Amino acid sequence: MTTAVEEHPKVVAPAPEPSLAGYVAQFADVPSLLNAAEKTRDAGFKSFDCYVPFPVHGIDEAMGIKPSRLPFIVLGCAFAGATTAMALQYLTNAFDYQYIISGKPMFSIPADMPVTFELSVLFSAFGALLGMLALNNLPKFYNRIFFVDPFQKVTTDGFFLGIECEDPKFHKEDTAQFLKALNPVRVDECIDPNASTAFPKFLAPLAIFLLIVGLIPLVLLARIRAMPKDVPRVEILTDMDFQPKLKSQRTSNMFADGRGMRPIIAGTLARGDFYEDIPLSEGLEADASAEIDHSLLLPNAKNPDGTTVKLGDFAWVTEIPLDVNEELMARGEARYNIYCSVCHGKTGKGDGLVSQRAMALQKGTPGIGTWIKPITLYDQPIRDQAVGQIFNTITHGVRKMPGYASQIPVEDRWAIVLYVRALQKAGSATLDQLPEEEQKRLQADVQ
Amino acid sequence: MASISIDPCDNTLETPGQRAALVTGSNTYQSVTDKVCLLAEKPRIPPMYFVALAISVTWLIILKFCIIYLLTTGVGVWGNMSPVFWGWPIVNFVFWVGIGHAGTLISAILFLFRQNWRTGINRAAEAMTIFAVVCAGLFPGIHIGRVWFAYWLFPLPNTMLLWPQFRSPLLWDVFAVSTYATVSLLFWYMGMIPDLATFRDRATSRVRQIFYGVLSLGWTGSARNWSRYEKAYLLLAALATPLVLSVHTIVSFDFAVSQLPGWHTTIFPPYFVAGAVFSGFAMVATLLVPARVLCGLEEIITIRHLENMCKIMLATGTIVGYAYAMEFFIAWYGGNPYEQFAFVNRAFGPYWWAYWTMVSCNVISPQFFWIKWCRTTPWFMVIICIFINIGMWFERFVITVTSLSRDFLPSSWGYFKPTMIDVLMLIGSFGLFFTLFLLFCRFLPVVAMAEVKSVMPPHSDDHPERVYDQVH
């Protein structure tokens, strides 16, 4: 042992010298190789190997190779695959994103079996290949045995046995003699040129540089995506963003009149549009409704003689034609806050956000807009209006205010009217109209 | 023994007490290597090779243009139309997946059954499997319409907070086919490592040396490595065996789990697997008969190999025929009038021509293989195999289209008509398949040399007359 160490001093040489790494003997055929392998094993060598073009039967015993641990690795992978699949299916379909399909339970073991099976096989297949490579120390592109001259034949028809210098029993002369005695075709020295296997020094900085340069386009793209833009972005795949369909208010040459939106066919009614109860659906008394031209109810309508229509003159309904109760009031409050408060404000004072913004814009640049601050809903003229007229205002709009018939169903419009009435009462109330308790509380607050 | 004179190249004769040679002629380890490396190392490639490659690449380009046209225009370029929304693309998918079954069957199942004759053909069959799965994967990929969202098939976290539906056979299919493709690739590659090392060691140019050097991962043929390698191979074979059976089973679930008359049957899994093996072997034979001549491998891929494949085709073809008959029997015996209608409609309805093409190609044509002459005459075999492939394509067409075209409401019944794009794409997929296979023949080891050598007798040059399978 000591002699071996003396012969191969571990010098840290500046320029690596070629050194003897072992001996490689070539044999004529399988039996002579098997015989040699047995002898080498019996001689007590450990760091030796046979090199053959195909798996040779019986060589494991001849060399004393222990069974591989590979099956256990693969078994572990199979379990990992099965667990992953089960966990994946549980977490996605039974936990994070549950929905019922074909009446199957959220976590259905029979339905989960195929994926579980597939993933177990997938994981174990990777385990088998990668485990085999790892245990075999592959990939290993620099191998000193490749420098032995006839060794190229190993993948065609060469049968070799190599003893490495790391073996404690290795001896420069004795081992060579030992191999020659095994009846080989030839014995060669394996000289390790000790060529440097380290990566060239410039590679690391170069790699980092290339990585950074390569990232620049991606960073630029990310930046472009994140920045605001006034023109539509270039879309490579537009998906369903642009579809050949007609949107409202668009023209179309498919129809003679060029309109994309089609008027209702004469004599037809849309579902849910028909109310036999005129006061409920129009806010007008039934006989009055039969007499008047309904176009006069629209915003900014003119009488045939050119004068502006006085809406107050119509025979409006004066009582809400629905059961007035807490429920209707609550409904009205909610609908008012959704539809009306943006302009009229939550109290009806006309200070909704839309109105504030419009006023602010107009103030900066005079003449830019024609916005009119909505009238305060609890002002006397509106308090004097019949409920039917307020209903009509919501239905058709008035002057600057658009109609809401298309968004708000009839019953909800009445609910809003009720709530407007409540706002009016609250907005115009005097102190003595409040219940006594409230009066006291307010007075306490003021003081 | 000596009194019986045997043609050394005919290994189809059964001599009692002897195993037929798996490699004919007087081959040594060296000559096997030389023959297998011939096409990959030849300085002058046979002109036939270029002719074949040119035709395949032309069709590949046509396929490419069809796909571009499809992607820019939409799936309306196909004949898929209500009520048949699964038209040719799905037919082609099932057809190609089926073809892709022979390779792994040969390498895994025949390995476990210790069928040593598989060594001559397994590499080419595995390669064919992978290329067929590539063709198969193409069709559902483009069938989803917006291909750039194909990754939605996989369970990936996304901003929509959605997950795929694991209780659906279509998702099982995604897992089954992608697992199968991956495992087949691993199996194929692992089997090739020692042979790639042979290419590396024989390389005469630096480029080849580096290319095959990197691919062979530094393989030395060390016995310690071989020992683990063989264990890994055995494990992969054991894993791939149930996998092969599972793939077409799950593909058949795409149909069988639905509630459509003609699809909703329990016979589908075994029937699909048998059909897949049947069509896969037909395709292997179709490819290998010309390839063995082109690559000069007649002594390694022998007539006996071809004959064995014919026997498997005869067996699986007959199973398929039995399944056809059984489907009808169950439709009658089950007493479900819709099921009965679906089958009567298959055979005598508007698609009768497809049905009878299928039956005559799949059930009748393999029966020729009872006759030894048919099994041992390569050109005749190829003709039968082409018929089988046509028949198997029609089988998928019949299953998919006849059931769908008769919707539940007679008012929505329809007749499926393919478009030109459908036809071009099917032929184009063959272009893709053959291009890949021809490139494989040119650049990779076509035969598993190491495995062939391990079943060769050690001193074949001493016994040129008759060589026997080495029995371990």
Coordinates of N, CA and C in Angstrom, one line a residue, chain B residues 286-429:
Chain B
T286 N -44.8 -2.9 -42.6 CA -44.7 -2.0 -43.8 C -43.4 -1.3 -43.9
L287 N -43.0 -0.8 -42.7 CA -41.7 0.0 -42.7 C -40.5 -0.9 -42.9
L288 N -40.5 -2.0 -42.2 CA -39.3 -2.8 -42.1 C -39.0 -3.5 -43.4
V289 N -40.0 -4.0 -44.1 CA -39.7 -4.7 -45.3 C -38.8 -3.9 -46.3
P290 N -39.2 -2.6 -46.6 CA -38.3 -1.9 -47.4 C -37.0 -1.4 -46.7
A291 N -37.2 -1.1 -45.4 CA -36.0 -0.6 -44.7 C -34.9 -1.6 -44.6
R292 N -35.2 -2.9 -44.4 CA -34.2 -3.9 -44.2 C -33.4 -4.0 -45.5
V293 N -34.1 -3.8 -46.7 CA -33.4 -3.8 -47.9 C -32.5 -2.6 -48.1
L294 N -33.2 -1.4 -47.8 CA -32.5 -0.2 -48.0 C -31.2 -0.1 -47.1
C295 N -31.3 -0.6 -45.9 CA -30.2 -0.5 -45.0 C -29.3 -1.8 -45.1
G296 N -29.7 -2.7 -45.9 CA -28.9 -3.9 -46.0 C -28.9 -4.8 -44.8
L297 N -30.0 -5.0 -44.2 CA -30.1 -5.7 -42.9 C -30.9 -7.0 -43.0
E298 N -30.9 -7.6 -44.2 CA -31.7 -8.8 -44.4 C -31.2 -9.9 -43.5
E299 N -30.0 -10.0 -43.0 CA -29.5 -11.1 -42.2 C -29.8 -10.8 -40.7
I300 N -30.2 -9.6 -40.4 CA -30.5 -9.3 -39.0 C -32.0 -9.2 -38.7
I301 N -32.6 -8.5 -39.7 CA -34.1 -8.6 -39.7 C -34.5 -9.6 -40.7
T302 N -34.6 -10.8 -40.2 CA -34.7 -12.0 -41.1 C -36.2 -12.2 -41.4
I303 N -36.4 -13.2 -42.4 CA -37.7 -13.6 -42.8 C -38.5 -14.1 -41.5
R304 N -37.7 -14.7 -40.6 CA -38.4 -15.3 -39.4 C -39.0 -14.2 -38.6
H305 N -38.3 -13.0 -38.5 CA -38.9 -11.9 -37.8 C -40.2 -11.4 -38.4
L306 N -40.1 -11.3 -39.8 CA -41.3 -10.9 -40.5 C -42.5 -11.9 -40.3
E307 N -42.1 -13.2 -40.3 CA -43.1 -14.2 -40.2 C -43.7 -14.1 -38.8
N308 N -42.9 -13.9 -37.8 CA -43.5 -13.8 -36.4 C -44.5 -12.7 -36.3
M309 N -44.1 -11.5 -37.0 CA -45.0 -10.4 -36.9 C -46.3 -10.7 -37.6
C310 N -46.2 -11.5 -38.7 CA -47.5 -11.9 -39.4 C -48.3 -12.7 -38.5
K311 N -47.7 -13.6 -37.7 CA -48.5 -14.4 -36.8 C -49.2 -13.6 -35.7
I312 N -48.5 -12.6 -35.2 CA -49.1 -11.7 -34.3 C -50.3 -10.9 -34.9
M313 N -50.1 -10.5 -36.2 CA -51.2 -9.8 -36.9 C -52.4 -10.7 -37.1
L314 N -52.1 -12.0 -37.4 CA -53.2 -13.0 -37.6 C -54.0 -13.1 -36.2
A315 N -53.2 -13.2 -35.1 CA -53.9 -13.4 -33.9 C -54.7 -12.1 -33.5
T316 N -54.1 -11.0 -33.5 CA -54.8 -9.8 -33.1 C -55.9 -9.4 -34.1
G317 N -55.7 -9.7 -35.4 CA -56.7 -9.4 -36.4 C -58.0 -10.3 -36.1
T318 N -57.7 -11.5 -35.7 CA -58.9 -12.4 -35.4 C -59.6 -11.9 -34.1
I319 N -58.8 -11.4 -33.2 CA -59.4 -10.8 -32.0 C -60.3 -9.7 -32.3
V320 N -59.8 -8.8 -33.2 CA -60.6 -7.7 -33.7 C -61.9 -8.1 -34.3
G321 N -61.8 -9.2 -35.2 CA -63.0 -9.7 -35.9 C -64.0 -10.2 -34.9
Y322 N -63.4 -10.9 -33.8 CA -64.3 -11.4 -32.8 C -65.0 -10.2 -32.1
A323 N -64.3 -9.1 -31.9 CA -64.9 -8.0 -31.2 C -66.0 -7.4 -32.0
Y324 N -65.8 -7.3 -33.4 CA -66.8 -6.8 -34.2 C -68.1 -7.6 -34.1
A325 N -67.9 -8.9 -34.1 CA -69.1 -9.8 -34.0 C -69.7 -9.6 -32.6
M326 N -68.9 -9.5 -31.6 CA -69.4 -9.4 -30.2 C -70.2 -8.2 -30.0
E327 N -69.8 -7.1 -30.6 CA -70.5 -5.8 -30.5 C -71.9 -6.0 -31.0
F328 N -72.1 -6.7 -32.2 CA -73.4 -6.9 -32.7 C -74.2 -7.8 -31.8
F329 N -73.5 -8.8 -31.3 CA -74.2 -9.8 -30.4 C -74.8 -9.0 -29.2
I330 N -73.9 -8.2 -28.6 CA -74.4 -7.5 -27.3 C -75.5 -6.5 -27.7
A331 N -75.4 -5.9 -28.8 CA -76.4 -5.0 -29.2 C -77.8 -5.7 -29.3
W332 N -77.8 -6.9 -29.8 CA -79.0 -7.6 -29.9 C -79.4 -8.2 -28.5
Y333 N -78.4 -8.8 -27.8 CA -78.7 -9.5 -26.6 C -79.0 -8.5 -25.5
G334 N -78.4 -7.3 -25.6 CA -78.7 -6.3 -24.5 C -80.1 -5.7 -24.6
G335 N -80.7 -5.8 -25.8 CA -82.1 -5.4 -25.9 C -82.3 -3.9 -25.9
N336 N -81.3 -3.1 -26.0 CA -81.5 -1.7 -26.1 C -81.7 -1.3 -27.5
P337 N -82.9 -0.7 -27.8 CA -83.2 -0.5 -29.2 C -82.3 0.6 -29.8
Y338 N -81.8 1.5 -29.1 CA -80.9 2.6 -29.6 C -79.6 1.9 -30.0
E339 N -79.1 1.1 -29.2 CA -77.8 0.4 -29.4 C -78.0 -0.5 -30.7
Q340 N -79.2 -1.2 -30.8 CA -79.4 -2.0 -32.0 C -79.5 -1.2 -33.2
F341 N -80.1 0.0 -33.1 CA -80.2 0.9 -34.3 C -78.8 1.3 -34.7
A342 N -78.0 1.7 -33.7 CA -76.6 2.2 -34.0 C -75.9 1.1 -34.8
F343 N -76.0 -0.1 -34.4 CA -75.2 -1.2 -35.1 C -75.8 -1.5 -36.5
V344 N -77.1 -1.6 -36.6 CA -77.7 -1.9 -37.9 C -77.4 -0.7 -38.8
N345 N -77.4 0.5 -38.3 CA -77.1 1.6 -39.1 C -75.6 1.6 -39.5
R346 N -74.7 1.1 -38.7 CA -73.3 1.0 -39.1 C -73.1 0.1 -40.3
A347 N -73.8 -1.0 -40.2 CA -73.5 -2.0 -41.3 C -74.4 -1.7 -42.6
F348 N -75.6 -1.2 -42.4 CA -76.5 -1.0 -43.5 C -77.0 0.4 -43.7
G349 N -76.5 1.3 -42.9 CA -76.9 2.7 -43.0 C -76.1 3.4 -44.1
P350 N -76.0 4.7 -44.0 CA -75.4 5.5 -45.1 C -73.8 5.3 -45.1
Y351 N -73.3 4.7 -44.0 CA -71.8 4.5 -44.1 C -71.5 3.0 -44.3
W352 N -72.4 2.3 -44.9 CA -72.2 0.9 -45.1 C -70.8 0.6 -45.8
W353 N -70.5 1.5 -46.7 CA -69.3 1.3 -47.5 C -68.0 1.3 -46.6
A354 N -68.1 2.2 -45.6 CA -66.9 2.3 -44.6 C -66.9 1.1 -43.8
Y355 N -68.1 0.6 -43.3 CA -68.1 -0.5 -42.5 C -67.6 -1.8 -43.2
W356 N -68.0 -2.0 -44.4 CA -67.6 -3.2 -45.1 C -66.1 -3.1 -45.5
T357 N -65.6 -1.9 -45.8 CA -64.2 -1.8 -46.1 C -63.4 -2.2 -44.8
M358 N -63.9 -1.8 -43.7 CA -63.2 -2.1 -42.4 C -63.2 -3.6 -42.2
V359 N -64.4 -4.2 -42.4 CA -64.5 -5.7 -42.1 C -63.6 -6.4 -43.1
S360 N -63.6 -6.1 -44.4 CA -62.9 -6.9 -45.3 C -61.4 -6.7 -45.1
C361 N -60.9 -5.4 -44.8 CA -59.5 -5.2 -44.6 C -59.0 -5.8 -43.3
N362 N -59.8 -5.7 -42.2 CA -59.3 -6.1 -40.9 C -59.5 -7.6 -40.6
V363 N -60.6 -8.1 -41.0 CA -60.9 -9.5 -40.6 C -60.5 -10.5 -41.7
I364 N -60.8 -10.1 -43.0 CA -60.5 -11.1 -44.0 C -59.0 -11.1 -44.4
S365 N -58.5 -9.9 -44.6 CA -57.1 -9.9 -45.2 C -56.1 -10.6 -44.3
P366 N -56.1 -10.5 -42.9 CA -55.0 -11.2 -42.2 C -55.2 -12.7 -42.2
Q367 N -56.4 -13.2 -42.7 CA -56.5 -14.7 -42.7 C -55.6 -15.3 -43.7
F368 N -55.0 -14.5 -44.6 CA -54.0 -15.1 -45.6 C -52.8 -15.6 -44.8
F369 N -52.6 -15.0 -43.6 CA -51.4 -15.4 -42.9 C -51.4 -16.8 -42.3
W370 N -52.5 -17.5 -42.5 CA -52.5 -18.9 -42.2 C -51.6 -19.7 -43.1
I371 N -51.4 -19.1 -44.3 CA -50.6 -19.8 -45.3 C -49.1 -19.4 -45.2
K372 N -48.2 -20.3 -45.1 CA -46.8 -20.0 -44.9 C -46.2 -19.1 -45.9
W373 N -46.6 -19.4 -47.2 CA -46.1 -18.6 -48.3 C -46.4 -17.1 -48.1
C374 N -47.6 -16.8 -47.6 CA -48.0 -15.4 -47.4 C -47.2 -14.8 -46.3
R375 N -46.8 -15.6 -45.3 CA -46.1 -15.0 -44.1 C -44.6 -14.8 -44.5
T376 N -44.1 -15.5 -45.5 CA -42.7 -15.4 -45.7 C -42.3 -14.7 -47.0
T377 N -43.3 -14.1 -47.7 CA -43.1 -13.4 -48.9 C -43.2 -11.9 -48.7
P378 N -42.1 -11.2 -48.5 CA -42.2 -9.8 -48.1 C -43.1 -8.9 -48.9
W379 N -43.1 -9.0 -50.2 CA -43.9 -8.0 -51.0 C -45.4 -8.3 -50.7
F380 N -45.7 -9.6 -50.6 CA -47.1 -9.9 -50.4 C -47.6 -9.4 -49.0
M381 N -46.7 -9.6 -48.0 CA -46.9 -9.1 -46.7 C -47.3 -7.6 -46.6
V382 N -46.4 -6.9 -47.4 CA -46.6 -5.4 -47.4 C -48.0 -5.1 -47.9
I383 N -48.4 -5.8 -48.9 CA -49.8 -5.5 -49.5 C -50.8 -5.7 -48.4
I384 N -50.7 -6.9 -47.8 CA -51.7 -7.2 -46.7 C -51.7 -6.1 -45.6
C385 N -50.4 -5.8 -45.2 CA -50.3 -4.8 -44.1 C -50.9 -3.4 -44.5
I386 N -50.7 -3.0 -45.8 CA -51.3 -1.8 -46.2 C -52.8 -1.9 -46.1
F387 N -53.4 -3.0 -46.5 CA -54.8 -3.2 -46.3 C -55.2 -3.1 -44.9
I388 N -54.4 -3.7 -44.0 CA -54.8 -3.7 -42.6 C -54.8 -2.2 -42.1
N389 N -53.8 -1.5 -42.5 CA -53.8 -0.1 -42.1 C -55.0 0.7 -42.6
I390 N -55.3 0.5 -43.8 CA -56.5 1.1 -44.3 C -57.7 0.7 -43.5
G391 N -57.8 -0.6 -43.2 CA -59.0 -1.1 -42.5 C -59.0 -0.5 -41.1
M392 N -57.8 -0.3 -40.5 CA -57.8 0.2 -39.1 C -58.2 1.7 -39.1
W393 N -57.8 2.4 -40.1 CA -58.2 3.8 -40.2 C -59.8 3.9 -40.3
F394 N -60.3 3.0 -41.1 CA -61.7 3.0 -41.3 C -62.5 2.6 -40.0
E395 N -61.8 1.7 -39.3 CA -62.5 1.3 -38.0 C -62.7 2.5 -37.2
R396 N -61.7 3.4 -37.0 CA -61.9 4.6 -36.2 C -62.9 5.5 -36.8
F397 N -62.9 5.6 -38.2 CA -63.9 6.4 -38.8 C -65.3 5.9 -38.5
V398 N -65.5 4.6 -38.7 CA -66.8 4.0 -38.5 C -67.3 4.3 -37.0
I399 N -66.4 4.1 -36.1 CA -66.8 4.3 -34.7 C -67.2 5.7 -34.4
T400 N -66.3 6.6 -34.9 CA -66.5 8.0 -34.5 C -67.7 8.6 -35.3
V401 N -67.7 8.4 -36.6 CA -68.6 9.1 -37.4 C -70.0 8.6 -37.4
T402 N -70.1 7.2 -37.5 CA -71.5 6.7 -37.6 C -72.3 7.0 -36.3
S403 N -71.7 6.9 -35.2 CA -72.4 7.2 -33.9 C -72.8 8.6 -33.9
L404 N -71.9 9.5 -34.2 CA -72.2 10.9 -34.1 C -73.2 11.4 -35.1
S405 N -73.1 10.9 -36.3 CA -74.0 11.4 -37.3 C -75.4 11.1 -37.1
R406 N -75.7 10.1 -36.2 CA -77.1 9.8 -35.9 C -77.3 10.4 -34.5
D407 N -77.6 11.6 -34.4 CA -77.8 12.3 -33.1 C -79.1 11.8 -32.5
F408 N -79.4 12.2 -31.2 CA -80.6 11.6 -30.5 C -81.8 12.1 -31.2
L409 N -81.9 13.3 -31.7 CA -83.1 13.8 -32.4 C -82.9 13.6 -33.9
P410 N -83.7 12.8 -34.6 CA -83.6 12.6 -36.0 C -83.5 13.9 -36.8
S411 N -84.1 15.0 -36.2 CA -84.0 16.3 -37.0 C -82.6 16.8 -37.1
S412 N -81.7 16.3 -36.2 CA -80.3 16.8 -36.3 C -79.4 15.8 -36.9
W413 N -79.9 14.8 -37.5 CA -79.0 13.8 -38.2 C -78.3 14.5 -39.3
G414 N -77.1 14.0 -39.6 CA -76.4 14.6 -40.7 C -75.5 13.6 -41.4
Y415 N -74.8 14.0 -42.5 CA -73.9 13.1 -43.2 C -72.6 13.8 -43.2
F416 N -71.5 13.2 -42.7 CA -70.2 13.9 -42.6 C -69.5 13.8 -43.9
K417 N -69.0 15.0 -44.3 CA -68.2 15.1 -45.6 C -66.9 15.7 -45.2
P418 N -65.8 15.0 -45.5 CA -64.5 15.7 -45.3 C -64.2 16.8 -46.3
T419 N -63.3 17.7 -45.9 CA -62.9 18.7 -46.9 C -61.6 18.3 -47.5
M420 N -61.1 19.1 -48.5 CA -59.8 18.8 -49.0 C -58.7 18.9 -48.0
I421 N -58.9 19.8 -47.0 CA -57.9 20.0 -46.0 C -57.8 18.8 -45.1
D422 N -58.9 18.2 -44.8 CA -58.9 16.9 -44.1 C -58.0 15.9 -44.7
V423 N -58.3 15.7 -46.0 CA -57.5 14.7 -46.8 C -56.0 15.0 -46.8
L424 N -55.7 16.3 -47.1 CA -54.3 16.7 -47.2 C -53.6 16.5 -45.9
M425 N -54.3 16.8 -44.8 CA -53.7 16.7 -43.5 C -53.4 15.2 -43.2
L426 N -54.3 14.3 -43.5 CA -54.1 12.9 -43.2 C -52.9 12.4 -44.0
I427 N -52.8 12.7 -45.3 CA -51.7 12.3 -46.1 C -50.4 13.0 -45.6
G428 N -50.6 14.3 -45.2 CA -49.4 15.1 -44.7 C -48.9 14.5 -43.4
S429 N -49.8 13.9 -42.6 CA -49.2 13.3 -41.4 C -48.4 12.1 -41.7

